[in-house]
PDB file of C-alpha atoms in Angstrom:
ATOM      1  CA  PRO A  10      14.261  10.545 -63.419  1.00  0.00           C
ATOM      2  CA  THR A  11      15.159  13.505 -65.588  1.00  0.00           C
ATOM      3  CA  GLN A  12      14.540  17.214 -65.308  1.00  0.00           C
ATOM      4  CA  GLU A  13      12.205  17.052 -68.301  1.00  0.00           C
ATOM      5  CA  LYS A  14      10.173  14.171 -66.857  1.00  0.00           C
ATOM      6  CA  VAL A  15       9.871  15.768 -63.413  1.00  0.00           C
ATOM      7  CA  LEU A  16       8.595  19.027 -64.930  1.00  0.00           C
ATOM      8  CA  GLU A  17       6.236  17.145 -67.258  1.00  0.00           C
ATOM      9  CA  TYR A  18       4.832  15.216 -64.288  1.00  0.00           C
ATOM     10  CA  ALA A  19       4.267  18.435 -62.300  1.00  0.00           C
ATOM     11  CA  ARG A  20       2.543  20.104 -65.249  1.00  0.00           C
ATOM     12  CA  ASN A  21       0.282  17.075 -65.667  1.00  0.00           C
ATOM     13  CA  VAL A  22      -0.689  17.213 -61.980  1.00  0.00           C
ATOM     14  CA  LEU A  23      -1.841  20.798 -62.509  1.00  0.00           C
ATOM     15  CA  ARG A  24      -3.399  20.110 -65.924  1.00  0.00           C
ATOM     16  CA  HIS A  25      -5.580  17.389 -64.428  1.00  0.00           C
ATOM     17  CA  GLY A  26      -6.741  19.577 -61.552  1.00  0.00           C
ATOM     18  CA  PHE A  27      -4.941  17.819 -58.730  1.00  0.00           C
ATOM     19  CA  PRO A  28      -3.632  19.885 -55.816  1.00  0.00           C
ATOM     20  CA  THR A  29       0.051  20.625 -55.535  1.00  0.00           C
ATOM     21  CA  GLY A  30       2.094  19.093 -52.757  1.00  0.00           C
ATOM     22  CA  VAL A  31       5.452  17.441 -52.341  1.00  0.00           C
ATOM     23  CA  LEU A  32       7.271  16.044 -55.356  1.00  0.00           C
ATOM     24  CA  MET A  33       9.724  13.315 -54.421  1.00  0.00           C
ATOM     25  CA  ILE A  34      12.600  12.859 -56.849  1.00  0.00           C
ATOM     26  CA  ASP A  35      13.639   9.278 -56.292  1.00  0.00           C
ATOM     27  CA  THR A  36      16.963   7.509 -56.686  1.00  0.00           C
ATOM     28  CA  ASN A  37      19.358   8.246 -59.571  1.00  0.00           C
ATOM     29  CA  TRP A  38      19.012  12.025 -59.485  1.00  0.00           C
ATOM     30  CA  SER A  39      22.710  12.256 -58.615  1.00  0.00           C
ATOM     31  CA  GLU A  40      25.758  11.124 -60.569  1.00  0.00           C
ATOM     32  CA  PHE A  41      26.330   8.132 -58.260  1.00  0.00           C
ATOM     33  CA  TYR A  42      25.645   7.096 -54.678  1.00  0.00           C
ATOM     34  CA  GLY A  43      27.419   9.303 -52.168  1.00  0.00           C
ATOM     35  CA  ASN A  44      27.535  12.170 -54.644  1.00  0.00           C
ATOM     36  CA  PHE A  45      25.085  14.859 -53.654  1.00  0.00           C
ATOM     37  CA  ARG A  46      25.118  16.740 -56.952  1.00  0.00           C
ATOM     38  CA  PHE A  47      22.456  16.520 -59.632  1.00  0.00           C
ATOM     39  CA  CYS A  48      23.558  14.480 -62.652  1.00  0.00           C
ATOM     40  CA  LYS A  49      24.084  17.102 -65.370  1.00  0.00           C
ATOM     41  CA  GLN A  50      23.061  14.686 -68.132  1.00  0.00           C
ATOM     42  CA  ARG A  51      19.630  14.072 -66.553  1.00  0.00           C
ATOM     43  CA  PHE A  52      19.236  17.441 -64.817  1.00  0.00           C
ATOM     44  CA  PRO A  53      21.010  20.060 -66.949  1.00  0.00           C
ATOM     45  CA  ASP A  54      19.719  23.024 -64.898  1.00  0.00           C
ATOM     46  CA  PRO A  55      18.451  21.865 -61.502  1.00  0.00           C
ATOM     47  CA  GLU A  56      18.201  25.410 -60.135  1.00  0.00           C
ATOM     48  CA  ALA A  57      15.820  26.391 -62.941  1.00  0.00           C
ATOM     49  CA  MET A  58      13.808  23.196 -62.410  1.00  0.00           C
ATOM     50  CA  LEU A  59      13.475  23.898 -58.678  1.00  0.00           C
ATOM     51  CA  ARG A  60      12.423  27.505 -59.337  1.00  0.00           C
ATOM     52  CA  GLU A  61       9.783  26.365 -61.827  1.00  0.00           C
ATOM     53  CA  LEU A  62       8.438  23.720 -59.448  1.00  0.00           C
ATOM     54  CA  HIS A  63       8.240  26.292 -56.649  1.00  0.00           C
ATOM     55  CA  GLU A  64       6.435  28.710 -58.994  1.00  0.00           C
ATOM     56  CA  MET A  65       3.880  25.912 -59.549  1.00  0.00           C
ATOM     57  CA  ASP A  66       3.599  25.724 -55.720  1.00  0.00           C
ATOM     58  CA  PHE A  67       5.297  22.346 -55.283  1.00  0.00           C
ATOM     59  CA  LYS A  68       7.746  21.438 -52.534  1.00  0.00           C
ATOM     60  CA  VAL A  69      10.643  19.279 -53.728  1.00  0.00           C
ATOM     61  CA  MET A  70      12.273  16.441 -51.823  1.00  0.00           C
ATOM     62  CA  LEU A  71      15.185  14.237 -52.862  1.00  0.00           C
ATOM     63  CA  TRP A  72      15.762  10.577 -52.041  1.00  0.00           C
ATOM     64  CA  VAL A  73      19.099  10.176 -50.273  1.00  0.00           C
ATOM     65  CA  SER A  74      20.865   7.227 -48.707  1.00  0.00           C
ATOM     66  CA  PRO A  75      24.036   6.507 -46.735  1.00  0.00           C
ATOM     67  CA  PHE A  76      25.446   4.426 -49.603  1.00  0.00           C
ATOM     68  CA  VAL A  77      28.640   5.383 -51.397  1.00  0.00           C
ATOM     69  CA  SER A  78      29.553   3.871 -54.749  1.00  0.00           C
ATOM     70  CA  PRO A  79      32.829   1.955 -54.453  1.00  0.00           C
ATOM     71  CA  ASP A  80      35.797   3.162 -56.461  1.00  0.00           C
ATOM     72  CA  SER A  81      34.369   6.643 -56.944  1.00  0.00           C
ATOM     73  CA  THR A  82      36.157   9.870 -56.130  1.00  0.00           C
ATOM     74  CA  VAL A  83      33.811  10.370 -53.166  1.00  0.00           C
ATOM     75  CA  PHE A  84      34.546   6.839 -51.914  1.00  0.00           C
ATOM     76  CA  ARG A  85      38.292   7.525 -52.025  1.00  0.00           C
ATOM     77  CA  GLU A  86      37.873  10.844 -50.199  1.00  0.00           C
ATOM     78  CA  LEU A  87      35.652   9.364 -47.490  1.00  0.00           C
ATOM     79  CA  ARG A  88      37.880   6.302 -47.057  1.00  0.00           C
ATOM     80  CA  ALA A  89      40.924   8.539 -46.562  1.00  0.00           C
ATOM     81  CA  ARG A  90      39.059  10.575 -43.951  1.00  0.00           C
ATOM     82  CA  GLY A  91      37.816   7.483 -42.077  1.00  0.00           C
ATOM     83  CA  PHE A  92      34.155   8.313 -42.726  1.00  0.00           C
ATOM     84  CA  LEU A  93      33.052   4.867 -43.967  1.00  0.00           C
ATOM     85  CA  VAL A  94      31.898   1.842 -41.961  1.00  0.00           C
ATOM     86  CA  LYS A  95      34.694  -0.699 -41.460  1.00  0.00           C
ATOM     87  CA  ASN A  96      34.548  -4.456 -41.039  1.00  0.00           C
ATOM     88  CA  VAL A  97      36.216  -6.591 -38.365  1.00  0.00           C
ATOM     89  CA  HIS A  98      39.480  -6.440 -40.336  1.00  0.00           C
ATOM     90  CA  ASN A  99      39.462  -2.623 -40.150  1.00  0.00           C
ATOM     91  CA  GLN A 100      38.821  -2.374 -43.897  1.00  0.00           C
ATOM     92  CA  VAL A 101      35.961  -0.491 -45.511  1.00  0.00           C
ATOM     93  CA  ALA A 102      32.908  -2.752 -45.474  1.00  0.00           C
ATOM     94  CA  ILE A 103      31.093  -3.188 -48.765  1.00  0.00           C
ATOM     95  CA  SER A 104      27.453  -4.153 -48.274  1.00  0.00           C
ATOM     96  CA  GLU A 105      24.995  -5.683 -50.696  1.00  0.00           C
ATOM     97  CA  TRP A 106      21.691  -3.874 -51.017  1.00  0.00           C
ATOM     98  CA  TRP A 107      18.853  -3.727 -53.534  1.00  0.00           C
ATOM     99  CA  ASP A 108      20.857  -1.613 -55.997  1.00  0.00           C
ATOM    100  CA  GLY A 109      24.188  -3.445 -55.878  1.00  0.00           C
ATOM    101  CA  TYR A 110      27.175  -3.109 -53.593  1.00  0.00           C
ATOM    102  CA  SER A 111      28.230   0.008 -51.735  1.00  0.00           C
ATOM    103  CA  ALA A 112      30.156   1.344 -48.805  1.00  0.00           C
ATOM    104  CA  LEU A 113      28.202   3.160 -46.083  1.00  0.00           C
ATOM    105  CA  LEU A 114      28.729   6.474 -44.377  1.00  0.00           C
ATOM    106  CA  ASP A 115      29.647   5.948 -40.735  1.00  0.00           C
ATOM    107  CA  PHE A 116      27.316   8.347 -38.962  1.00  0.00           C
ATOM    108  CA  THR A 117      28.877   7.456 -35.618  1.00  0.00           C
ATOM    109  CA  HIS A 118      31.841   9.524 -36.830  1.00  0.00           C
ATOM    110  CA  PRO A 119      31.024  13.211 -36.251  1.00  0.00           C
ATOM    111  CA  GLY A 120      33.052  14.189 -39.296  1.00  0.00           C
ATOM    112  CA  ALA A 121      30.983  11.930 -41.552  1.00  0.00           C
ATOM    113  CA  ALA A 122      27.743  13.411 -40.225  1.00  0.00           C
ATOM    114  CA  ASP A 123      29.111  16.927 -40.749  1.00  0.00           C
ATOM    115  CA  TRP A 124      30.299  16.031 -44.271  1.00  0.00           C
ATOM    116  CA  CYS A 125      26.831  14.744 -45.170  1.00  0.00           C
ATOM    117  CA  GLY A 126      25.123  17.748 -43.602  1.00  0.00           C
ATOM    118  CA  GLU A 127      27.297  20.183 -45.552  1.00  0.00           C
ATOM    119  CA  HIS A 128      26.394  18.502 -48.842  1.00  0.00           C
ATOM    120  CA  LEU A 129      22.691  18.422 -48.000  1.00  0.00           C
ATOM    121  CA  GLN A 130      22.820  22.109 -47.033  1.00  0.00           C
ATOM    122  CA  LYS A 131      24.161  22.953 -50.513  1.00  0.00           C
ATOM    123  CA  LEU A 132      21.057  21.297 -51.970  1.00  0.00           C
ATOM    124  CA  VAL A 133      18.809  23.239 -49.584  1.00  0.00           C
ATOM    125  CA  ASP A 134      20.597  26.444 -50.621  1.00  0.00           C
ATOM    126  CA  MET A 135      19.854  25.491 -54.243  1.00  0.00           C
ATOM    127  CA  GLY A 136      16.146  25.229 -53.438  1.00  0.00           C
ATOM    128  CA  VAL A 137      15.512  21.637 -52.322  1.00  0.00           C
ATOM    129  CA  ASP A 138      12.867  21.632 -49.584  1.00  0.00           C
ATOM    130  CA  GLY A 139      13.646  18.333 -47.877  1.00  0.00           C
ATOM    131  CA  PHE A 140      14.943  14.795 -48.066  1.00  0.00           C
ATOM    132  CA  LYS A 141      13.689  11.247 -47.782  1.00  0.00           C
ATOM    133  CA  PHE A 142      16.388   9.338 -45.935  1.00  0.00           C
ATOM    134  CA  ASP A 143      16.382   5.692 -46.945  1.00  0.00           C
ATOM    135  CA  GLY A 144      18.641   2.676 -46.665  1.00  0.00           C
ATOM    136  CA  GLY A 145      19.943   3.305 -43.165  1.00  0.00           C
ATOM    137  CA  ASP A 146      18.437   0.043 -41.996  1.00  0.00           C
ATOM    138  CA  PRO A 147      20.525  -1.735 -39.353  1.00  0.00           C
ATOM    139  CA  TRP A 148      21.046  -4.889 -41.417  1.00  0.00           C
ATOM    140  CA  TYR A 149      23.214  -2.910 -43.837  1.00  0.00           C
ATOM    141  CA  TYR A 150      25.503  -2.063 -40.933  1.00  0.00           C
ATOM    142  CA  THR A 151      26.233  -5.587 -39.749  1.00  0.00           C
ATOM    143  CA  VAL A 152      29.908  -6.410 -39.366  1.00  0.00           C
ATOM    144  CA  HIS A 153      31.184  -8.645 -42.149  1.00  0.00           C
ATOM    145  CA  GLY A 154      34.378 -10.665 -41.991  1.00  0.00           C
TER     146      GLY A 154
END
């Protein structure tokens, strides 16, 4: 998705006489998995986009997941803080899922849950109305050797 395409879609909903509702911005709105900031290349001014969507009477939700892209700055931070799921060898587990391979936030660790909540709150403060939480299925959390 891009800021331009999201706004174009919302305008077309109105242009064709459909009622407003919730717009879900799906995966790839952020720079990478585990990064809860809009990608500046695809969303150059997310605050303005959110304001415009609200002025059109839409609510805006973002797709989020517990996945963290390996070898990213966020991955290194979360690994150092012990906030990622570990395998039986006490190493960060990397799981395969439909969009590749990623580490997973360990929500049994209160610090990881707080870390995630703080980042989501920043998005709410920016104007995001809610989130679709996806990918927390138990099979991603199985212990690998």
